[in-house]
Amino acid sequence: MKGTMMLTGAAMGFGLSPMLAQILLQQGMSPEVVALYRFAIPALLVLPCVRVFKVQPAESMRTFALGAFAALGMLAFLYSFTWLPATTVILTYYTYPLFALAIGWALFGHGLTRNRLISAALILLAVLTMQGPLSQHQIPLGVLCIGFVAPASYALLINYLSNPVQHLKTGERMSACLVGHLAVLIPLTYWQAPAIVLPQSEDQLWLILAIALLASAFPQYLFARGAVLAGMERTTMISTSEIVFALLFSVLLLNSEISRLEMIASTLILISGLIRLEPRNEELPSNHKFSHLGT
């Protein structure tokens, strides 16, 4: 129950991220700067925990690598807002349960049970349903593929954090992951040399603090703790509710419009998460393919 409550709180916080990111992008900030603020401020909060790289270097480097990949996924997510309708970007991101299933089976030895396969079929149906709104836009295939980098990176993070090779304290895990984020974002931001780096108004400053704390630091902490307590299957199921919060915030606060087909797609994704959970005694034992990396 504790893990479930933490993951629900994380879903609400993460659901704020797309809305806040859209506002900052509309105000002229580049995707690199938005992503940098989203992760740099939480990194400062857990800075004392960075000593974990000395205490447990192997596990820290694995988490660092996950963080670097997640940073690329976040950049792909933010850039997608400049190419695709906002609701399409949100719906694309929340196909990550399908990637979680595939990665869990390929790398972590999770079985392909009946409920998981039905869940995957529903998400595939949701993706096909989204082709309706997308067919109205001339969008290159490469752009659509980039949009799936973010859900793939998040799915890998879910799988690994739910069953890591070695245990780390929550602050230590966040610290190693955030250092991975910054190792990608700081060089990219310097290379891009964006026109706007510092907040230009008090409102923009509050938006930056909101995306860094309410949509990043706080939900990351809840997610890191909750994923260990709840396990991969329940984590994926509860995290799927993010799509409800993300679309709700987008519609209520940004006046975004959701088409009938997009509503159907979001409903299918939500249902896929609700039916995914298997009774514990029916789940196949996990054969963690990363276990040889320990110590």
PDB file of C-alpha atoms in Angstrom:
ATOM      1  CA  MET A   1       0.000   0.000   0.000  1.00  0.00           C
ATOM      2  CA  LYS A   2       2.826   2.407   0.831  1.00  0.00           C
ATOM      3  CA  GLY A   3       4.488   1.763  -2.527  1.00  0.00           C
ATOM      4  CA  THR A   4       1.158   2.248  -4.326  1.00  0.00           C
ATOM      5  CA  MET A   5       0.555   5.611  -2.665  1.00  0.00           C
ATOM      6  CA  MET A   6       4.082   6.766  -3.501  1.00  0.00           C
ATOM      7  CA  LEU A   7       3.726   5.760  -7.143  1.00  0.00           C
ATOM      8  CA  THR A   8       0.346   7.495  -7.399  1.00  0.00           C
ATOM      9  CA  GLY A   9       1.880  10.684  -6.054  1.00  0.00           C
ATOM     10  CA  ALA A  10       4.741  10.321  -8.529  1.00  0.00           C
ATOM     11  CA  ALA A  11       2.241   9.893 -11.381  1.00  0.00           C
ATOM     12  CA  MET A  12       0.535  13.160 -10.443  1.00  0.00           C
ATOM     13  CA  GLY A  13       3.854  15.004 -10.325  1.00  0.00           C
ATOM     14  CA  PHE A  14       5.142  13.570 -13.588  1.00  0.00           C
ATOM     15  CA  GLY A  15       1.781  14.378 -15.166  1.00  0.00           C
ATOM     16  CA  LEU A  16       2.527  18.070 -14.582  1.00  0.00           C
ATOM     17  CA  SER A  17       5.725  17.928 -16.609  1.00  0.00           C
ATOM     18  CA  PRO A  18       4.272  18.061 -20.163  1.00  0.00           C
ATOM     19  CA  MET A  19       2.125  21.105 -19.349  1.00  0.00           C
ATOM     20  CA  LEU A  20       4.934  23.050 -17.665  1.00  0.00           C
ATOM     21  CA  ALA A  21       7.369  22.118 -20.432  1.00  0.00           C
ATOM     22  CA  GLN A  22       4.945  23.357 -23.108  1.00  0.00           C
ATOM     23  CA  ILE A  23       4.597  26.733 -21.376  1.00  0.00           C
ATOM     24  CA  LEU A  24       8.373  27.206 -21.083  1.00  0.00           C
ATOM     25  CA  LEU A  25       8.911  26.164 -24.707  1.00  0.00           C
ATOM     26  CA  GLN A  26       6.220  28.613 -25.836  1.00  0.00           C
ATOM     27  CA  GLN A  27       8.060  31.350 -23.930  1.00  0.00           C
ATOM     28  CA  GLY A  28      11.172  30.809 -26.023  1.00  0.00           C
ATOM     29  CA  MET A  29      13.261  28.442 -23.919  1.00  0.00           C
ATOM     30  CA  SER A  30      15.020  25.662 -25.811  1.00  0.00           C
ATOM     31  CA  PRO A  31      14.388  21.972 -25.017  1.00  0.00           C
ATOM     32  CA  GLU A  32      17.966  21.659 -23.707  1.00  0.00           C
ATOM     33  CA  VAL A  33      17.507  24.498 -21.200  1.00  0.00           C
ATOM     34  CA  VAL A  34      14.115  23.222 -20.016  1.00  0.00           C
ATOM     35  CA  ALA A  35      15.536  19.719 -19.506  1.00  0.00           C
ATOM     36  CA  LEU A  36      18.638  21.124 -17.807  1.00  0.00           C
ATOM     37  CA  TYR A  37      16.632  23.073 -15.232  1.00  0.00           C
ATOM     38  CA  ARG A  38      14.323  20.095 -14.719  1.00  0.00           C
ATOM     39  CA  PHE A  39      17.254  17.937 -13.606  1.00  0.00           C
ATOM     40  CA  ALA A  40      19.927  20.379 -12.376  1.00  0.00           C
ATOM     41  CA  ILE A  41      17.909  21.760  -9.456  1.00  0.00           C
ATOM     42  CA  PRO A  42      16.975  18.275  -8.116  1.00  0.00           C
ATOM     43  CA  ALA A  43      20.646  17.301  -8.526  1.00  0.00           C
ATOM     44  CA  LEU A  44      21.629  20.112  -6.153  1.00  0.00           C
ATOM     45  CA  LEU A  45      19.204  18.772  -3.548  1.00  0.00           C
ATOM     46  CA  VAL A  46      20.858  15.336  -3.512  1.00  0.00           C
ATOM     47  CA  LEU A  47      24.419  16.596  -4.058  1.00  0.00           C
ATOM     48  CA  PRO A  48      25.707  15.161  -0.734  1.00  0.00           C
ATOM     49  CA  CYS A  49      24.709  11.682  -1.945  1.00  0.00           C
ATOM     50  CA  VAL A  50      27.107  11.864  -4.912  1.00  0.00           C
ATOM     51  CA  ARG A  51      29.696  10.115  -2.744  1.00  0.00           C
ATOM     52  CA  VAL A  52      27.932   6.897  -3.747  1.00  0.00           C
ATOM     53  CA  PHE A  53      30.253   6.783  -6.785  1.00  0.00           C
ATOM     54  CA  LYS A  54      33.073   6.010  -4.330  1.00  0.00           C
ATOM     55  CA  VAL A  55      31.122   3.653  -2.091  1.00  0.00           C
ATOM     56  CA  GLN A  56      29.395   1.553  -4.792  1.00  0.00           C
ATOM     57  CA  PRO A  57      31.000   2.482  -8.126  1.00  0.00           C
ATOM     58  CA  ALA A  58      29.597  -0.399 -10.206  1.00  0.00           C
ATOM     59  CA  GLU A  59      25.929   0.181  -9.307  1.00  0.00           C
ATOM     60  CA  SER A  60      26.399   3.937  -9.497  1.00  0.00           C
ATOM     61  CA  MET A  61      27.730   3.690 -13.045  1.00  0.00           C
ATOM     62  CA  ARG A  62      24.808   1.501 -14.090  1.00  0.00           C
ATOM     63  CA  THR A  63      22.398   4.091 -12.700  1.00  0.00           C
ATOM     64  CA  PHE A  64      24.472   6.852 -14.318  1.00  0.00           C
ATOM     65  CA  ALA A  65      24.085   5.158 -17.719  1.00  0.00           C
ATOM     66  CA  LEU A  66      20.313   4.871 -17.202  1.00  0.00           C
ATOM     67  CA  GLY A  67      20.210   8.575 -16.351  1.00  0.00           C
ATOM     68  CA  ALA A  68      22.137   9.514 -19.503  1.00  0.00           C
ATOM     69  CA  PHE A  69      19.731   7.501 -21.666  1.00  0.00           C
ATOM     70  CA  ALA A  70      16.749   9.041 -19.861  1.00  0.00           C
ATOM     71  CA  ALA A  71      18.148  12.526 -20.587  1.00  0.00           C
ATOM     72  CA  LEU A  72      18.184  11.731 -24.302  1.00  0.00           C
ATOM     73  CA  GLY A  73      14.611  10.492 -23.965  1.00  0.00           C
ATOM     74  CA  MET A  74      13.556  13.732 -22.249  1.00  0.00           C
ATOM     75  CA  LEU A  75      15.162  15.801 -25.026  1.00  0.00           C
ATOM     76  CA  ALA A  76      13.347  13.738 -27.656  1.00  0.00           C
ATOM     77  CA  PHE A  77      10.111  14.273 -25.719  1.00  0.00           C
ATOM     78  CA  LEU A  78      10.579  18.050 -25.534  1.00  0.00           C
ATOM     79  CA  TYR A  79      11.608  18.416 -29.168  1.00  0.00           C
ATOM     80  CA  SER A  80       8.508  16.444 -30.172  1.00  0.00           C
ATOM     81  CA  PHE A  81       6.361  19.355 -28.976  1.00  0.00           C
ATOM     82  CA  THR A  82       7.832  21.460 -31.807  1.00  0.00           C
ATOM     83  CA  TRP A  83       6.925  18.836 -34.436  1.00  0.00           C
ATOM     84  CA  LEU A  84       3.727  17.167 -33.242  1.00  0.00           C
ATOM     85  CA  PRO A  85       0.431  18.189 -31.599  1.00  0.00           C
ATOM     86  CA  ALA A  86       0.783  18.308 -27.811  1.00  0.00           C
ATOM     87  CA  THR A  87      -1.773  15.586 -27.113  1.00  0.00           C
ATOM     88  CA  THR A  88      -0.062  13.298 -29.650  1.00  0.00           C
ATOM     89  CA  VAL A  89       3.281  13.777 -27.881  1.00  0.00           C
ATOM     90  CA  ILE A  90       1.675  12.921 -24.544  1.00  0.00           C
ATOM     91  CA  LEU A  91      -0.078   9.840 -25.930  1.00  0.00           C
ATOM     92  CA  THR A  92       3.129   8.653 -27.627  1.00  0.00           C
ATOM     93  CA  TYR A  93       5.057   8.921 -24.371  1.00  0.00           C
ATOM     94  CA  TYR A  94       2.510   6.857 -22.489  1.00  0.00           C
ATOM     95  CA  THR A  95       3.034   3.855 -24.741  1.00  0.00           C
ATOM     96  CA  TYR A  96       5.954   3.008 -22.437  1.00  0.00           C
ATOM     97  CA  PRO A  97       4.138  -0.012 -20.882  1.00  0.00           C
ATOM     98  CA  LEU A  98       4.604  -1.735 -24.248  1.00  0.00           C
ATOM     99  CA  PHE A  99       8.329  -1.022 -24.119  1.00  0.00           C
ATOM    100  CA  ALA A 100       8.407  -2.089 -20.461  1.00  0.00           C
ATOM    101  CA  LEU A 101       6.947  -5.448 -21.495  1.00  0.00           C
ATOM    102  CA  ALA A 102       9.420  -5.928 -24.356  1.00  0.00           C
ATOM    103  CA  ILE A 103      12.474  -4.825 -22.352  1.00  0.00           C
ATOM    104  CA  GLY A 104      11.382  -6.839 -19.317  1.00  0.00           C
ATOM    105  CA  TRP A 105      11.103  -9.963 -21.468  1.00  0.00           C
ATOM    106  CA  ALA A 106      14.323  -9.400 -23.451  1.00  0.00           C
ATOM    107  CA  LEU A 107      16.666  -8.187 -20.689  1.00  0.00           C
ATOM    108  CA  PHE A 108      15.139  -9.063 -17.340  1.00  0.00           C
ATOM    109  CA  GLY A 109      13.595 -12.474 -17.908  1.00  0.00           C
ATOM    110  CA  HIS A 110       9.972 -11.459 -17.280  1.00  0.00           C
ATOM    111  CA  GLY A 111       7.454 -13.926 -18.649  1.00  0.00           C
ATOM    112  CA  LEU A 112       4.961 -13.074 -21.404  1.00  0.00           C
ATOM    113  CA  THR A 113       1.806 -13.872 -19.471  1.00  0.00           C
ATOM    114  CA  ARG A 114      -1.723 -13.597 -20.836  1.00  0.00           C
ATOM    115  CA  ASN A 115      -2.519 -10.286 -19.158  1.00  0.00           C
ATOM    116  CA  ARG A 116       0.751  -8.762 -20.315  1.00  0.00           C
ATOM    117  CA  LEU A 117       0.149  -9.800 -23.907  1.00  0.00           C
ATOM    118  CA  ILE A 118      -3.405  -8.412 -23.820  1.00  0.00           C
ATOM    119  CA  SER A 119      -2.009  -5.191 -22.388  1.00  0.00           C
ATOM    120  CA  ALA A 120       0.541  -4.993 -25.212  1.00  0.00           C
ATOM    121  CA  ALA A 121      -2.189  -5.591 -27.804  1.00  0.00           C
ATOM    122  CA  LEU A 122      -4.273  -2.733 -26.370  1.00  0.00           C
ATOM    123  CA  ILE A 123      -1.317  -0.334 -26.563  1.00  0.00           C
ATOM    124  CA  LEU A 124      -0.620  -1.368 -30.153  1.00  0.00           C
ATOM    125  CA  LEU A 125      -4.277  -0.695 -30.899  1.00  0.00           C
ATOM    126  CA  ALA A 126      -3.905   2.726 -29.256  1.00  0.00           C
ATOM    127  CA  VAL A 127      -0.888   3.502 -31.466  1.00  0.00           C
ATOM    128  CA  LEU A 128      -2.865   2.515 -34.562  1.00  0.00           C
ATOM    129  CA  THR A 129      -5.779   4.650 -33.368  1.00  0.00           C
ATOM    130  CA  MET A 130      -3.454   7.649 -33.078  1.00  0.00           C
ATOM    131  CA  GLN A 131      -2.680   7.344 -36.780  1.00  0.00           C
ATOM    132  CA  GLY A 132      -6.032   9.041 -37.381  1.00  0.00           C
ATOM    133  CA  PRO A 133      -5.031  12.451 -35.941  1.00  0.00           C
ATOM    134  CA  LEU A 134      -1.482  12.058 -37.285  1.00  0.00           C
ATOM    135  CA  SER A 135      -2.688  11.412 -40.832  1.00  0.00           C
ATOM    136  CA  GLN A 136      -3.865  15.042 -40.949  1.00  0.00           C
ATOM    137  CA  HIS A 137      -0.251  16.227 -40.646  1.00  0.00           C
ATOM    138  CA  GLN A 138       2.686  15.720 -42.992  1.00  0.00           C
ATOM    139  CA  ILE A 139       5.004  14.145 -40.421  1.00  0.00           C
ATOM    140  CA  PRO A 140       8.171  12.271 -41.478  1.00  0.00           C
ATOM    141  CA  LEU A 141       8.578   8.735 -40.167  1.00  0.00           C
ATOM    142  CA  GLY A 142      11.857   9.704 -38.486  1.00  0.00           C
ATOM    143  CA  VAL A 143      10.073  12.278 -36.350  1.00  0.00           C
ATOM    144  CA  LEU A 144       7.602   9.678 -35.137  1.00  0.00           C
ATOM    145  CA  CYS A 145      10.437   7.286 -34.290  1.00  0.00           C
ATOM    146  CA  ILE A 146      12.203   9.969 -32.238  1.00  0.00           C
ATOM    147  CA  GLY A 147       9.016  10.366 -30.230  1.00  0.00           C
ATOM    148  CA  PHE A 148       9.345   6.779 -28.989  1.00  0.00           C
ATOM    149  CA  VAL A 149      12.850   7.298 -27.520  1.00  0.00           C
ATOM    150  CA  ALA A 150      11.332   8.784 -24.347  1.00  0.00           C
ATOM    151  CA  PRO A 151       8.953   5.897 -23.549  1.00  0.00           C
ATOM    152  CA  ALA A 152      11.727   3.384 -24.280  1.00  0.00           C
ATOM    153  CA  SER A 153      14.112   5.102 -21.848  1.00  0.00           C
ATOM    154  CA  TYR A 154      11.443   5.325 -19.131  1.00  0.00           C
ATOM    155  CA  ALA A 155      10.534   1.660 -19.621  1.00  0.00           C
ATOM    156  CA  LEU A 156      14.162   0.640 -19.117  1.00  0.00           C
ATOM    157  CA  LEU A 157      14.295   2.755 -15.956  1.00  0.00           C
ATOM    158  CA  ILE A 158      11.145   1.102 -14.577  1.00  0.00           C
ATOM    159  CA  ASN A 159      12.490  -2.393 -15.194  1.00  0.00           C
ATOM    160  CA  TYR A 160      15.866  -1.776 -13.642  1.00  0.00           C
ATOM    161  CA  LEU A 161      14.768   0.249 -10.613  1.00  0.00           C
ATOM    162  CA  SER A 162      12.216  -2.426  -9.784  1.00  0.00           C
ATOM    163  CA  ASN A 163      14.924  -5.094  -9.688  1.00  0.00           C
ATOM    164  CA  PRO A 164      18.411  -3.527  -9.448  1.00  0.00           C
ATOM    165  CA  VAL A 165      21.596  -5.562  -9.243  1.00  0.00           C
ATOM    166  CA  GLN A 166      22.592  -3.822  -5.999  1.00  0.00           C
ATOM    167  CA  HIS A 167      20.605  -1.809  -3.482  1.00  0.00           C
ATOM    168  CA  LEU A 168      21.166   1.942  -3.155  1.00  0.00           C
ATOM    169  CA  LYS A 169      19.478   4.407  -0.846  1.00  0.00           C
ATOM    170  CA  THR A 170      16.885   6.587  -2.561  1.00  0.00           C
ATOM    171  CA  GLY A 171      19.017   9.733  -2.446  1.00  0.00           C
ATOM    172  CA  GLU A 172      22.043   7.850  -3.740  1.00  0.00           C
ATOM    173  CA  ARG A 173      20.044   6.358  -6.609  1.00  0.00           C
ATOM    174  CA  MET A 174      18.643   9.772  -7.539  1.00  0.00           C
ATOM    175  CA  SER A 175      22.077  11.349  -7.338  1.00  0.00           C
ATOM    176  CA  ALA A 176      23.703   8.827  -9.681  1.00  0.00           C
ATOM    177  CA  CYS A 177      20.810   9.068 -12.145  1.00  0.00           C
ATOM    178  CA  LEU A 178      20.769  12.867 -12.139  1.00  0.00           C
ATOM    179  CA  VAL A 179      24.522  13.035 -12.716  1.00  0.00           C
ATOM    180  CA  GLY A 180      23.883  10.913 -15.806  1.00  0.00           C
ATOM    181  CA  HIS A 181      21.238  13.410 -16.928  1.00  0.00           C
ATOM    182  CA  LEU A 182      23.581  16.356 -16.490  1.00  0.00           C
ATOM    183  CA  ALA A 183      26.500  14.619 -18.221  1.00  0.00           C
ATOM    184  CA  VAL A 184      24.378  14.716 -21.393  1.00  0.00           C
ATOM    185  CA  LEU A 185      22.480  17.982 -20.948  1.00  0.00           C
ATOM    186  CA  ILE A 186      25.282  20.348 -19.897  1.00  0.00           C
ATOM    187  CA  PRO A 187      27.501  19.712 -22.983  1.00  0.00           C
ATOM    188  CA  LEU A 188      24.469  19.832 -25.302  1.00  0.00           C
ATOM    189  CA  THR A 189      23.256  23.123 -23.843  1.00  0.00           C
ATOM    190  CA  TYR A 190      26.750  24.637 -24.158  1.00  0.00           C
ATOM    191  CA  TRP A 191      27.012  23.415 -27.757  1.00  0.00           C
ATOM    192  CA  GLN A 192      23.580  24.750 -28.751  1.00  0.00           C
ATOM    193  CA  ALA A 193      24.237  28.163 -27.119  1.00  0.00           C
ATOM    194  CA  PRO A 194      20.515  28.995 -26.658  1.00  0.00           C
ATOM    195  CA  ALA A 195      19.363  32.620 -26.679  1.00  0.00           C
ATOM    196  CA  ILE A 196      17.499  32.298 -23.352  1.00  0.00           C
ATOM    197  CA  VAL A 197      19.277  30.582 -20.460  1.00  0.00           C
ATOM    198  CA  LEU A 198      18.244  32.505 -17.354  1.00  0.00           C
ATOM    199  CA  PRO A 199      14.582  33.157 -16.474  1.00  0.00           C
ATOM    200  CA  GLN A 200      13.326  36.398 -18.016  1.00  0.00           C
ATOM    201  CA  SER A 201      10.541  37.116 -15.533  1.00  0.00           C
ATOM    202  CA  GLU A 202       9.276  36.196 -12.092  1.00  0.00           C
ATOM    203  CA  ASP A 203       6.571  34.016 -13.653  1.00  0.00           C
ATOM    204  CA  GLN A 204       9.174  32.121 -15.656  1.00  0.00           C
ATOM    205  CA  LEU A 205      11.235  31.604 -12.500  1.00  0.00           C
ATOM    206  CA  TRP A 206       8.215  30.066 -10.751  1.00  0.00           C
ATOM    207  CA  LEU A 207       7.584  27.810 -13.740  1.00  0.00           C
ATOM    208  CA  ILE A 208      11.194  26.608 -13.648  1.00  0.00           C
ATOM    209  CA  LEU A 209      10.964  25.890  -9.925  1.00  0.00           C
ATOM    210  CA  ALA A 210       7.662  24.070 -10.477  1.00  0.00           C
ATOM    211  CA  ILE A 211       9.024  21.788 -13.218  1.00  0.00           C
ATOM    212  CA  ALA A 212      12.196  21.132 -11.205  1.00  0.00           C
ATOM    213  CA  LEU A 213      10.553  20.440  -7.848  1.00  0.00           C
ATOM    214  CA  LEU A 214       6.899  19.481  -8.342  1.00  0.00           C
ATOM    215  CA  ALA A 215       7.383  17.651 -11.669  1.00  0.00           C
ATOM    216  CA  SER A 216      10.875  16.232 -11.112  1.00  0.00           C
ATOM    217  CA  ALA A 217      12.523  16.125  -7.678  1.00  0.00           C
ATOM    218  CA  PHE A 218       9.466  15.216  -5.609  1.00  0.00           C
ATOM    219  CA  PRO A 219       7.996  12.596  -7.992  1.00  0.00           C
ATOM    220  CA  GLN A 220      11.476  11.131  -8.674  1.00  0.00           C
ATOM    221  CA  TYR A 221      11.926  10.544  -4.963  1.00  0.00           C
ATOM    222  CA  LEU A 222       8.487   8.917  -4.680  1.00  0.00           C
ATOM    223  CA  PHE A 223       9.085   6.849  -7.813  1.00  0.00           C
ATOM    224  CA  ALA A 224      12.534   5.624  -6.724  1.00  0.00           C
ATOM    225  CA  ARG A 225      11.146   4.451  -3.372  1.00  0.00           C
ATOM    226  CA  GLY A 226       7.799   3.226  -4.637  1.00  0.00           C
ATOM    227  CA  ALA A 227       9.234   1.155  -7.509  1.00  0.00           C
ATOM    228  CA  VAL A 228      11.308  -0.923  -5.094  1.00  0.00           C
ATOM    229  CA  LEU A 229       8.350  -1.490  -2.770  1.00  0.00           C
ATOM    230  CA  ALA A 230       5.762  -2.229  -5.465  1.00  0.00           C
ATOM    231  CA  GLY A 231       7.781  -4.206  -8.031  1.00  0.00           C
ATOM    232  CA  MET A 232       7.942  -3.779 -11.812  1.00  0.00           C
ATOM    233  CA  GLU A 233       4.440  -5.011 -12.620  1.00  0.00           C
ATOM    234  CA  ARG A 234       2.558  -2.813 -10.163  1.00  0.00           C
ATOM    235  CA  THR A 235       4.876   0.125 -10.919  1.00  0.00           C
ATOM    236  CA  THR A 236       4.015  -0.053 -14.618  1.00  0.00           C
ATOM    237  CA  MET A 237       0.319  -0.390 -13.867  1.00  0.00           C
ATOM    238  CA  ILE A 238       0.149   2.619 -11.539  1.00  0.00           C
ATOM    239  CA  SER A 239       2.455   4.744 -13.694  1.00  0.00           C
ATOM    240  CA  THR A 240       0.018   4.378 -16.577  1.00  0.00           C
ATOM    241  CA  SER A 241      -2.335   6.717 -14.691  1.00  0.00           C
ATOM    242  CA  GLU A 242       0.077   9.545 -15.550  1.00  0.00           C
ATOM    243  CA  ILE A 243      -1.697   9.888 -18.877  1.00  0.00           C
ATOM    244  CA  VAL A 244      -4.899  10.895 -17.074  1.00  0.00           C
ATOM    245  CA  PHE A 245      -3.143  13.620 -15.090  1.00  0.00           C
ATOM    246  CA  ALA A 246      -1.098  14.821 -18.091  1.00  0.00           C
ATOM    247  CA  LEU A 247      -4.113  15.179 -20.380  1.00  0.00           C
ATOM    248  CA  LEU A 248      -6.218  16.671 -17.581  1.00  0.00           C
ATOM    249  CA  PHE A 249      -3.637  19.367 -16.805  1.00  0.00           C
ATOM    250  CA  SER A 250      -3.156  20.059 -20.513  1.00  0.00           C
ATOM    251  CA  VAL A 251      -6.877  20.497 -21.145  1.00  0.00           C
ATOM    252  CA  LEU A 252      -7.746  22.466 -17.988  1.00  0.00           C
ATOM    253  CA  LEU A 253      -4.724  24.756 -17.865  1.00  0.00           C
ATOM    254  CA  LEU A 254      -3.654  25.041 -21.516  1.00  0.00           C
ATOM    255  CA  ASN A 255      -7.045  24.648 -23.209  1.00  0.00           C
ATOM    256  CA  SER A 256      -5.643  21.844 -25.354  1.00  0.00           C
ATOM    257  CA  GLU A 257      -8.157  20.000 -27.499  1.00  0.00           C
ATOM    258  CA  ILE A 258      -8.431  16.218 -27.464  1.00  0.00           C
ATOM    259  CA  SER A 259      -9.972  14.560 -30.485  1.00  0.00           C
ATOM    260  CA  ARG A 260     -12.318  11.606 -30.256  1.00  0.00           C
ATOM    261  CA  LEU A 261      -9.629   9.214 -31.539  1.00  0.00           C
ATOM    262  CA  GLU A 262      -7.078  10.573 -29.067  1.00  0.00           C
ATOM    263  CA  MET A 263      -9.578  10.035 -26.260  1.00  0.00           C
ATOM    264  CA  ILE A 264     -10.051   6.431 -27.410  1.00  0.00           C
ATOM    265  CA  ALA A 265      -6.275   5.916 -27.551  1.00  0.00           C
ATOM    266  CA  SER A 266      -5.749   7.305 -24.037  1.00  0.00           C
ATOM    267  CA  THR A 267      -8.542   5.092 -22.702  1.00  0.00           C
ATOM    268  CA  LEU A 268      -6.953   2.017 -24.283  1.00  0.00           C
ATOM    269  CA  ILE A 269      -3.580   2.855 -22.723  1.00  0.00           C
ATOM    270  CA  LEU A 270      -5.185   3.343 -19.308  1.00  0.00           C
ATOM    271  CA  ILE A 271      -7.087   0.032 -19.571  1.00  0.00           C
ATOM    272  CA  SER A 272      -3.875  -1.725 -20.603  1.00  0.00           C
ATOM    273  CA  GLY A 273      -2.294  -0.671 -17.332  1.00  0.00           C
ATOM    274  CA  LEU A 274      -5.295  -1.680 -15.234  1.00  0.00           C
ATOM    275  CA  ILE A 275      -5.446  -5.246 -16.581  1.00  0.00           C
ATOM    276  CA  ARG A 276      -1.693  -5.780 -16.695  1.00  0.00           C
ATOM    277  CA  LEU A 277      -1.222  -6.805 -13.076  1.00  0.00           C
ATOM    278  CA  GLU A 278      -0.853 -10.555 -12.540  1.00  0.00           C
ATOM    279  CA  PRO A 279      -1.396 -12.367  -9.241  1.00  0.00           C
ATOM    280  CA  ARG A 280       2.015 -12.893  -7.682  1.00  0.00           C
ATOM    281  CA  ASN A 281       1.754 -16.678  -7.733  1.00  0.00           C
ATOM    282  CA  GLU A 282       1.131 -16.634 -11.495  1.00  0.00           C
ATOM    283  CA  GLU A 283       4.168 -14.576 -12.375  1.00  0.00           C
ATOM    284  CA  LEU A 284       7.133 -16.425 -13.752  1.00  0.00           C
ATOM    285  CA  PRO A 285      10.358 -16.107 -11.730  1.00  0.00           C
ATOM    286  CA  SER A 286      12.607 -13.312 -12.912  1.00  0.00           C
ATOM    287  CA  ASN A 287      15.931 -14.252 -14.471  1.00  0.00           C
ATOM    288  CA  HIS A 288      17.790 -10.971 -14.187  1.00  0.00           C
ATOM    289  CA  LYS A 289      20.211 -10.922 -17.118  1.00  0.00           C
ATOM    290  CA  PHE A 290      22.247  -8.137 -15.509  1.00  0.00           C
ATOM    291  CA  SER A 291      23.001 -10.111 -12.347  1.00  0.00           C
ATOM    292  CA  HIS A 292      26.552 -10.919 -13.460  1.00  0.00           C
ATOM    293  CA  LEU A 293      27.359  -7.192 -13.275  1.00  0.00           C
ATOM    294  CA  GLY A 294      27.159  -7.029  -9.493  1.00  0.00           C
ATOM    295  CA  THR A 295      29.852  -6.423  -6.882  1.00  0.00           C
TER     296      THR A 295
END
